[in-house]
Short mmCIF file of C-alpha atoms in Angstrom, two decimals:
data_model
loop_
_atom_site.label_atom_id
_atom_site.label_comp_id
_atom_site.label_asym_id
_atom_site.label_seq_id
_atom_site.Cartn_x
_atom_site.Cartn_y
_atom_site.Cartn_z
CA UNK A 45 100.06 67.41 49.17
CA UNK A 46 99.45 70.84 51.06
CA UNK A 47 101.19 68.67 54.17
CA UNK A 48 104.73 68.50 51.82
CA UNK A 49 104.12 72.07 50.63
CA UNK A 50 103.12 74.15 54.11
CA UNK A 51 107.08 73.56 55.12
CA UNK A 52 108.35 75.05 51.62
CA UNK A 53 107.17 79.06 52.33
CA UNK A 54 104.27 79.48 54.65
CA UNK A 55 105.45 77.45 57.64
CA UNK A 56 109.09 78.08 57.07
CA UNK A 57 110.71 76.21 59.78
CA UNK A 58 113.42 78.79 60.01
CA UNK A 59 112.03 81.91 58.63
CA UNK A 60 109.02 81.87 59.37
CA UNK A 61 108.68 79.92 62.77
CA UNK A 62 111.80 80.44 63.67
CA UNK A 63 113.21 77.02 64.88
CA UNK A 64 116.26 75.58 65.03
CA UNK A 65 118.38 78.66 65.36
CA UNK A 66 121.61 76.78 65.74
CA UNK A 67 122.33 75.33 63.09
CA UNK A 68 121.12 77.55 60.67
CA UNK A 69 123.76 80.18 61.98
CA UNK A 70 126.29 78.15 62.15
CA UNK A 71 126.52 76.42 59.79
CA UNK A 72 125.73 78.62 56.77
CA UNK A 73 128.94 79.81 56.36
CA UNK A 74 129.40 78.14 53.02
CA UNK A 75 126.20 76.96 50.58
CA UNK A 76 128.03 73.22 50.10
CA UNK A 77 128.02 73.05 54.61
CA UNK A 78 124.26 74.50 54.35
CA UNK A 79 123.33 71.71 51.94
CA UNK A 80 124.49 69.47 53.76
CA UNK A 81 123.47 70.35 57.12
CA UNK A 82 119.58 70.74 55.39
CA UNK A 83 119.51 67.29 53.96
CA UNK A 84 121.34 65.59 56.86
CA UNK A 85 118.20 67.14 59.33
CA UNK A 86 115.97 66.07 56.45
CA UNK A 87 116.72 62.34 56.51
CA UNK A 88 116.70 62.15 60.12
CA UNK A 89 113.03 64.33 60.12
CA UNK A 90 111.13 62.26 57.42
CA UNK A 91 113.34 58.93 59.43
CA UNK A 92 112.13 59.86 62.81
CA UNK A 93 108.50 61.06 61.79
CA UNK A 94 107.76 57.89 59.97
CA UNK A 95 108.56 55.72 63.30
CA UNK A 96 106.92 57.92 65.63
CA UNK A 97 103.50 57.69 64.08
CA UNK A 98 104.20 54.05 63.57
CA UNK A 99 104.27 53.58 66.96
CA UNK A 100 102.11 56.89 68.25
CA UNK A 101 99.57 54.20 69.52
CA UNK A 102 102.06 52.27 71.83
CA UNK A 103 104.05 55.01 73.22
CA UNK A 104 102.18 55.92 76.50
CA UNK A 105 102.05 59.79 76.65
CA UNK A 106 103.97 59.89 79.91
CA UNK A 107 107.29 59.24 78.65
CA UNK A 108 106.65 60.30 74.95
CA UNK A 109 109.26 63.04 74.69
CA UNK A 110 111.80 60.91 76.05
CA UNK A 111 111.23 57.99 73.44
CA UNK A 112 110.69 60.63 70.75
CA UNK A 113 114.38 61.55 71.70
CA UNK A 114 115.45 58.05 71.42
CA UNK A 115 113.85 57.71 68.24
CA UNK A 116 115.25 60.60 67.54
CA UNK A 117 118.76 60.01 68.69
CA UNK A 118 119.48 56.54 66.84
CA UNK A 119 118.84 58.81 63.28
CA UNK A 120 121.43 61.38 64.13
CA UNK A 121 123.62 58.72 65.18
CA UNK A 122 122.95 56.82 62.07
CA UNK A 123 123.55 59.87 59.69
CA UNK A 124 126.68 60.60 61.64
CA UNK A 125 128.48 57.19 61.05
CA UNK A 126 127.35 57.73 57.14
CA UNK A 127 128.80 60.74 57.25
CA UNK A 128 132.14 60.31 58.74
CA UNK A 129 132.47 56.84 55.75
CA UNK A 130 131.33 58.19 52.89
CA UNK A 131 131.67 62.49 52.93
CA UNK A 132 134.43 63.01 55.55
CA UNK A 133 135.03 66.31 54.54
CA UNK A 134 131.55 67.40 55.34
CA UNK A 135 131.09 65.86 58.46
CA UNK A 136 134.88 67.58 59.66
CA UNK A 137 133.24 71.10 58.90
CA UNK A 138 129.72 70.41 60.04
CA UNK A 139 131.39 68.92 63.21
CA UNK A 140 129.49 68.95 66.57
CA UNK A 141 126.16 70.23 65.23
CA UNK A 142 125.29 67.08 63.31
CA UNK A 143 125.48 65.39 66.90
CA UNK A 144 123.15 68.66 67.48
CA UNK A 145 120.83 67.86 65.17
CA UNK A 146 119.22 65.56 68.44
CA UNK A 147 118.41 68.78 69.76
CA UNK A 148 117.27 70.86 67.08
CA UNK A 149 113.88 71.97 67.71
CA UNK A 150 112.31 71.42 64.41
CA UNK A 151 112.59 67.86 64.58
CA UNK A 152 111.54 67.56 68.35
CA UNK A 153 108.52 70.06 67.35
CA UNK A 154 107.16 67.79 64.23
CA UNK A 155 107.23 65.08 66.14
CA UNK A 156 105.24 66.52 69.37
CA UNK A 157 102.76 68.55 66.70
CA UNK A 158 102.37 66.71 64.08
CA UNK A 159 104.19 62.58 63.61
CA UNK A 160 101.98 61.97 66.72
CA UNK A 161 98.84 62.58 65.46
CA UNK A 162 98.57 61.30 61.60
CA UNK A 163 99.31 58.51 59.72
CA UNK A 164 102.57 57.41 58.86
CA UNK A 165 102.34 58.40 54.81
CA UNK A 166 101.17 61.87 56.15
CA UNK A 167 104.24 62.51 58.42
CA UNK A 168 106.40 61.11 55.99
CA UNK A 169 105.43 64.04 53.55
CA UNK A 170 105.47 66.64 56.64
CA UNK A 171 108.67 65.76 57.66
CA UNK A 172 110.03 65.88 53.84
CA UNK A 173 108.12 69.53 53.31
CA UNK A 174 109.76 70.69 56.91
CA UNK A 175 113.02 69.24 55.82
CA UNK A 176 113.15 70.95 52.21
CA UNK A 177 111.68 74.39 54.07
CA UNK A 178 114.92 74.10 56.60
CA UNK A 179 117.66 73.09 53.56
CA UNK A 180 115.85 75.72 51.35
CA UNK A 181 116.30 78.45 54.35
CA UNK A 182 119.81 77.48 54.86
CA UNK A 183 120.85 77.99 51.39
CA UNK A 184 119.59 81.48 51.42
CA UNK A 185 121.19 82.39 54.60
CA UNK A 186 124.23 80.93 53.08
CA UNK A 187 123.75 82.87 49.58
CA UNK A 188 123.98 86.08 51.23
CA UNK A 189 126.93 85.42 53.52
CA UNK A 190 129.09 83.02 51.19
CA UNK A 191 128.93 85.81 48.17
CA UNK A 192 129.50 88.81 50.57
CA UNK A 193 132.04 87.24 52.47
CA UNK A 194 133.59 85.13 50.38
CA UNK A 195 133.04 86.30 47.06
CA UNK A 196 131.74 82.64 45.64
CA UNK A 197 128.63 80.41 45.58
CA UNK A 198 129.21 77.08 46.20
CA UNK A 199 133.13 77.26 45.79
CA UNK A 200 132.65 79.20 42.31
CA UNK A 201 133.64 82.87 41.63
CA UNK A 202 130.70 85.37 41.73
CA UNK A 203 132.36 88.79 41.63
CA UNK A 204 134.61 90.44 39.74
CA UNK A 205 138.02 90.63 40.69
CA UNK A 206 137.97 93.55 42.03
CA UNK A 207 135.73 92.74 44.89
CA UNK A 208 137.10 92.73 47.75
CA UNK A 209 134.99 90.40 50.39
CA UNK A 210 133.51 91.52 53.89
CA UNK A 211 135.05 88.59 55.95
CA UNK A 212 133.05 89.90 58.70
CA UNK A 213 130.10 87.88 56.62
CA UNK A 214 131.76 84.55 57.42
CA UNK A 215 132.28 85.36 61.05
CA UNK A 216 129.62 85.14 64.00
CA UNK A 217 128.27 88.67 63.74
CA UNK A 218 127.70 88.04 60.10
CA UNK A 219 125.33 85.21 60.81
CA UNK A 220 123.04 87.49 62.94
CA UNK A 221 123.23 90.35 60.81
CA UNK A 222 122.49 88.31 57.60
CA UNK A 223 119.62 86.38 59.16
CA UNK A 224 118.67 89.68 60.84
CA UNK A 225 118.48 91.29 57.74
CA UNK A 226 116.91 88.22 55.82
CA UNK A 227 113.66 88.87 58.01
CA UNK A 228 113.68 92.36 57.82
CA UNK A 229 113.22 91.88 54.36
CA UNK A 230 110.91 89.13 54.51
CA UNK A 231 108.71 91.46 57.17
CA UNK A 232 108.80 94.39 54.52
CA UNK A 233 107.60 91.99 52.06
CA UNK A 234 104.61 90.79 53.73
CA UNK A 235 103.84 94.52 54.97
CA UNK A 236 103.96 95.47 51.32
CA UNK A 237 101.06 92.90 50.83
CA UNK A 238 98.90 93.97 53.61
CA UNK A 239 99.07 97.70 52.61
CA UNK A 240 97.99 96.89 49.23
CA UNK B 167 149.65 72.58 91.20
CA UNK B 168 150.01 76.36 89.83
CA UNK B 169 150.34 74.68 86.27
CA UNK B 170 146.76 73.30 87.17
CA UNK B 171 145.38 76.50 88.55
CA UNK B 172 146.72 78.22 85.05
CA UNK B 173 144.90 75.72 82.68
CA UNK B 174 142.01 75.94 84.49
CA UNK B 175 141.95 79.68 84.75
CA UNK B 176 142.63 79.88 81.34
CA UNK B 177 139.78 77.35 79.90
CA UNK B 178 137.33 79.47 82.54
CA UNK B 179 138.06 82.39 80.25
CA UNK B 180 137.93 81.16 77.12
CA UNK B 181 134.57 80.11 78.26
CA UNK B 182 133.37 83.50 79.15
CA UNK B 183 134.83 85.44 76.41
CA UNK B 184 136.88 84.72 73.85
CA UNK B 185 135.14 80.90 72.89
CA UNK B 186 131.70 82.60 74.33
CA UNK B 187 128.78 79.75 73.61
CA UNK B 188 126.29 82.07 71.96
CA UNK B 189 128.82 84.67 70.57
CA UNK B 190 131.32 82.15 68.68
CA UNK B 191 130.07 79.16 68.42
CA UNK B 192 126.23 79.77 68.01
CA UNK B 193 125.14 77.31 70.82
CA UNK B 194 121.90 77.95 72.69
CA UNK B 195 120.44 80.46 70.05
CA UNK B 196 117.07 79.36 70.79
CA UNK B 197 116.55 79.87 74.30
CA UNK B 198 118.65 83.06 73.89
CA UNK B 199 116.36 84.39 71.43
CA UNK B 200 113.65 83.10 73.34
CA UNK B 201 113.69 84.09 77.28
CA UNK B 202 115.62 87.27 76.58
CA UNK B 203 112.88 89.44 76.90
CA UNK B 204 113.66 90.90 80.82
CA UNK B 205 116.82 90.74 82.89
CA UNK B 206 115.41 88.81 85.88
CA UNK B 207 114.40 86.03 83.92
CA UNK B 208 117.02 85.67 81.61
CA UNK B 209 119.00 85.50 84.73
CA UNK B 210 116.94 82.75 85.88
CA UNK B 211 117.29 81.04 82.92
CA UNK B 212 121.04 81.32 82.88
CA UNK B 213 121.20 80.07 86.50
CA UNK B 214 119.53 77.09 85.78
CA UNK B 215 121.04 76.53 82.62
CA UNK B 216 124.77 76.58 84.84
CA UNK B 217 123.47 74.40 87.12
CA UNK B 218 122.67 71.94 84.59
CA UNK B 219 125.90 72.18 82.49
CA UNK B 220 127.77 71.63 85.48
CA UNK B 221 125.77 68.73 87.08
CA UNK B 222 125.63 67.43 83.19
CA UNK B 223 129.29 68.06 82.61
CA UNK B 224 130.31 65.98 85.33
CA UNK B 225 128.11 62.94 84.94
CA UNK B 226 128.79 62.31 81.21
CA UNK B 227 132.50 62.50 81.59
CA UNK B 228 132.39 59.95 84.04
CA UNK B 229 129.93 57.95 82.08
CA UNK B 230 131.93 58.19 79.38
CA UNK B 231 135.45 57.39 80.76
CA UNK B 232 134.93 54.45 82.99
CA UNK B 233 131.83 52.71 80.90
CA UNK B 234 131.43 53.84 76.96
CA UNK B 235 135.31 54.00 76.41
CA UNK B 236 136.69 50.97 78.10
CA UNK B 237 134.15 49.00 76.19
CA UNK B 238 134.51 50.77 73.02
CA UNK B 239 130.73 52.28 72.94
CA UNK B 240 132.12 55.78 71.83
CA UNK B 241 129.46 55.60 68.99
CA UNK B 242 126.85 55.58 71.59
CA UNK B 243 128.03 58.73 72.94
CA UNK B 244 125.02 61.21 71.32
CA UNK B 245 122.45 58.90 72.65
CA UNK B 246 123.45 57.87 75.53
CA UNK B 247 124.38 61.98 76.46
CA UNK B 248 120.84 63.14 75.56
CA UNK B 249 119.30 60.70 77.56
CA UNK B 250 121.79 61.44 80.71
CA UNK B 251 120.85 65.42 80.17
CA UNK B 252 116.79 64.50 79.92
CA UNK B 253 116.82 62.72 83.27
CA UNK B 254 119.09 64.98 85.30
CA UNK B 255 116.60 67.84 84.08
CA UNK B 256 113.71 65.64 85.33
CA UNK B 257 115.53 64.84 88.43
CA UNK B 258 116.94 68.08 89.46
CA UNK B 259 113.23 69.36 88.72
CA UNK B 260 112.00 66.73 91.26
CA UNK B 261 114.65 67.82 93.46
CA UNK B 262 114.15 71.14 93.74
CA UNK B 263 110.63 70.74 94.09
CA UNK B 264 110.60 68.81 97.02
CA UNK B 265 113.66 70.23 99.01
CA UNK B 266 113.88 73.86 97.63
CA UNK B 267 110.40 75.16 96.60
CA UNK B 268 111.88 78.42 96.67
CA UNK B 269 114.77 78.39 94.03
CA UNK B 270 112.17 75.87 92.61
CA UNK B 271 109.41 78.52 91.66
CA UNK B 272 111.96 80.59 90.27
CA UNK B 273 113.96 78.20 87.99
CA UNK B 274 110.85 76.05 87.45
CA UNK B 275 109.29 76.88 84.24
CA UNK B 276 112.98 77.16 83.03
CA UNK B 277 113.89 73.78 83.60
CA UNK B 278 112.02 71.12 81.35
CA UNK B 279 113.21 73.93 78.16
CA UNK B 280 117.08 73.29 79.11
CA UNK B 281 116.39 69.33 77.64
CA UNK B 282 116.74 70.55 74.45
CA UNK B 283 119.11 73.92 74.70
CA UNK B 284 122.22 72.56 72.21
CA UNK B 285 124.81 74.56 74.81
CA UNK B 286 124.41 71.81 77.08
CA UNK B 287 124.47 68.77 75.25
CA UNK B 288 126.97 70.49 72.53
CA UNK B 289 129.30 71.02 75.51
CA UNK B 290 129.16 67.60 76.82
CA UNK B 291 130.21 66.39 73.10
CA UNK B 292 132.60 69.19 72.40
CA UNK B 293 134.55 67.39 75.90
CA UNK B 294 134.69 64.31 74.57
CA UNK B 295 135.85 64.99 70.88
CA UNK B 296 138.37 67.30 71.15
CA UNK B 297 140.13 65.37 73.47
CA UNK B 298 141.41 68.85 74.67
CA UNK B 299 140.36 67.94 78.33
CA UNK B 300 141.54 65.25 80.06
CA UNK B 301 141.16 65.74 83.62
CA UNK B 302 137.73 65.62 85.10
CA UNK B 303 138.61 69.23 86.24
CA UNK B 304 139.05 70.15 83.22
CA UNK B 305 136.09 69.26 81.44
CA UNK B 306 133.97 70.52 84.53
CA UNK B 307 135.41 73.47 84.27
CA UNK B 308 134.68 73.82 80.54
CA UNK B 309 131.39 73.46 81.02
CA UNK B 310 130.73 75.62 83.98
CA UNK B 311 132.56 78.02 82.01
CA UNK B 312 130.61 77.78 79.04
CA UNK B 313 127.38 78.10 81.07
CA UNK B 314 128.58 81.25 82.60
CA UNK B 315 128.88 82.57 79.11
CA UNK B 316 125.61 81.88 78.15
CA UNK B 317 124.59 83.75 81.48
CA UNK B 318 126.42 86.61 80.48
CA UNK B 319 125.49 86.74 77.10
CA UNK B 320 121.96 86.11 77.29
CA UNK B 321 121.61 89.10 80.45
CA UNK B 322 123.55 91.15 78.10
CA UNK B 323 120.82 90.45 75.46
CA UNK B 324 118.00 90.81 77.97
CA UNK B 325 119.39 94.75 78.75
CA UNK B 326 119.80 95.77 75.46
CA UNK B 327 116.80 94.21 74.50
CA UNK B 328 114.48 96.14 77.64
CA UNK B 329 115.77 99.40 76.07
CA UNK B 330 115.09 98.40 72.63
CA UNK B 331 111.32 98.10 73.87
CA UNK B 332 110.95 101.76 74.36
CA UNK B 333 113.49 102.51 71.06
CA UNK B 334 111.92 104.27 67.84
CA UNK B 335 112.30 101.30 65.26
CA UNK B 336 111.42 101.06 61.61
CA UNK B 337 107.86 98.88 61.64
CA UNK B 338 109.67 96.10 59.35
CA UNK B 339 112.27 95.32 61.62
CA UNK B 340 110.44 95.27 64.79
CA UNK B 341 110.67 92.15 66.69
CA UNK B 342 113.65 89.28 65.30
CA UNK B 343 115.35 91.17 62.98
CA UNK B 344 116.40 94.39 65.51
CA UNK B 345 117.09 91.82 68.49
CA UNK B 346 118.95 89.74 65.36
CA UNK B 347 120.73 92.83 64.56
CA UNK B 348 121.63 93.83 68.00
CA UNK B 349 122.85 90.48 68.49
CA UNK B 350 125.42 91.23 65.74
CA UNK B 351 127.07 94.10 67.06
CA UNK B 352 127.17 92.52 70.60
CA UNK B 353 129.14 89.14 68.52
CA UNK B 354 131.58 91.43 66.97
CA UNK B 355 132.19 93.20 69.80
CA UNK B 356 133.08 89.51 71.77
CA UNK B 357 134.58 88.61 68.55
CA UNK B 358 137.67 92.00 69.51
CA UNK B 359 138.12 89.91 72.33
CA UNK B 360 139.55 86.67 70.70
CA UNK B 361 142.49 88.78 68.44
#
């Protein structure tokens, strides 16, 4: 159980270990695109760790990041082509970076540190835990941009009317400055804690 | 010809500036947070990562033209790109090491990380979807272009960030969240450029 709940809070892929950058700035511009960009990497995590420590005694250790990426690979494709048939919408605003999932480091990381180590069961909560930890991160980076930029939460009206929302939010330099700020806060937190 | 030299001038500075990797479309974030830390190596990295993008740039569109395409493989394109990128890096390491120890010690410990930097397989992909470049000129030149952005952005990063060392800052928002921060302003200063 403490494998599933370690990616939640303490081992916060994104907050906390800061992986997998990329997607988590770009594509928390909206909380429906950050939901969807969480559970897409999520599938492909808890996919991908399964196999690899299925097979973590016949992969030689030479070539093991390479057939990790394989591995890998043949998820994001597969999530892709579900994608584009069943939610085209999604997949036209998520775009290149569910391709990118391949690359996020999260994914490559679980694998390397923890799918080729432990049983299959084991990784199979890990990569669930990681997975909900990254979707869970995205929606709060989205939260603060969608509402200050936007004005809404999932599509639905938040403010009153007269509002008037920071677009600068739903630009690039609002995805640094909300993340920025996001562990600035999370830092004052924790310092809070250690004082007391 | 001079329509040629236009386009390609024009996709070189999109590249750089106005479409910049890191700045607009939030590609490479992790090495950019990560080896920013000093000039001379974020330069390093940068070089490395442009020799890459180009060498990678070139190779898939070929790939992809006269083998996936004509057989109708497009699907294959992620995996078949990720594995191209993995064993150019390994090669080009090899490479290097054997004919040029000397850029080799410099670019070395950069060059297994650029396997998994998103700019260069994100480029590669953004090529072949957009279908906005047709020529193999074109496409090389996106990429080159785009890896000269990340050089500029991420040595941009790396000087702001070697004066930030010495910088009076708040104990909560030491480390990410100033370098986040700084990151910001630097974005919506690129982001004048594109209006």
């Amino acid at each position: 159980m403490n494998n599933f709940t370690k990616g939640l809070f303490k081992e916060n892929p994104v907050l906390v270990l800061l992986l997998g950058m990329c997607p988590s700035l770009a594509t928390t511009t909206s909380v429906i695109n950050a939901i969807g960009m969480g559970l897409s990497a999520m599938v492909v995590l808890i996919c991908s760790n399964a196999v690899i420590s299925a097979l973590r005694k016949c992969i030689p250790s030479k070539v093991r990041i390479a057939a990790y990426i394989v591995i890998i690979a043949t998820f994001v494709t597969i999530v892709d082509m579900l994608l584009k048939a069943y939610m085209f919408s999604l997949s036209k605003s998520l775009g290149v970076f569910i391709p990118l999932i391949v690359v996020n480091c999260i994914i490559l990381a679980r694998a390397e540190a923890f799918a080729s180590k432990n049983t299959v069961w084991q990784s199979v909560l890990d990569g669930a835990g990681m997975g909900l930890g990254f979707t869970i991160a995205l929606v709060i980076i989205a939260t603060v941009r969608e509402i200050l930029g936007a004005g809404t939460w999932c599509g639905l009206p938040v403010t009153t009317s007269g509002y008037q929302p920071a677009l600068m939010f739903i630009l690039p330099a609002g995805g640094f400055l909300s993340l920025g700020l996001i562990l600035a806060a999370i830092n004052l937190i924790k310092g809070g804690k250690k004082h007391e | 010809m001079n329509n040629i030299a236009i386009s390609l001038l024009s996709i070189l500075l999109s590249g750089l500036l106005t479409q910049n990797f890191i700045f607009s479309r939030f590609m490479g974030i992790c090495p950019f947070l990560g080896v920013s830390k000093k000039i001379s190596t974020a330069f390093g990295m940068g070089l490395a990562v442009t020799f890459v993008m180009t060498l990678s740039g070139t190779v898939t569109y070929l790939v992809y033209t006269y083998i996936l395409a004509p057989f109708n493989l497009g699907y294959m394109k992620t995996i078949v790109f990720i594995f191209i990128i993995a064993s150019l890096v390994q090669f080009v390491e090899m490479a290097l090491q054997k004919y040029m120890p000397a850029l080799y010690s410099a670019l070395g410990i950069y060059l297994p990380l650029i396997t998994t930097n998103c700019a260069v397989l994100g480029a590669v992909l953004l090529v072949v979807d957009t279908y906005a470049y047709q020529t193999l000129a074109e496409a090389v030149t996106f990429n080159f272009s785009a890896a000269l952005g990340f050089t500029l952005a991420i040595v941009l990063m790396a000087g702001v960030r070697e004066r930030l060392e010495t910088a009076p800052i708040p104990e909560f928002l030491k480390g990410f969240p100033i370098v986040l921060i700084s990151a910001a302003l630097i974005s919506m200063a690129f982001g004048g450029l594109s209006f």
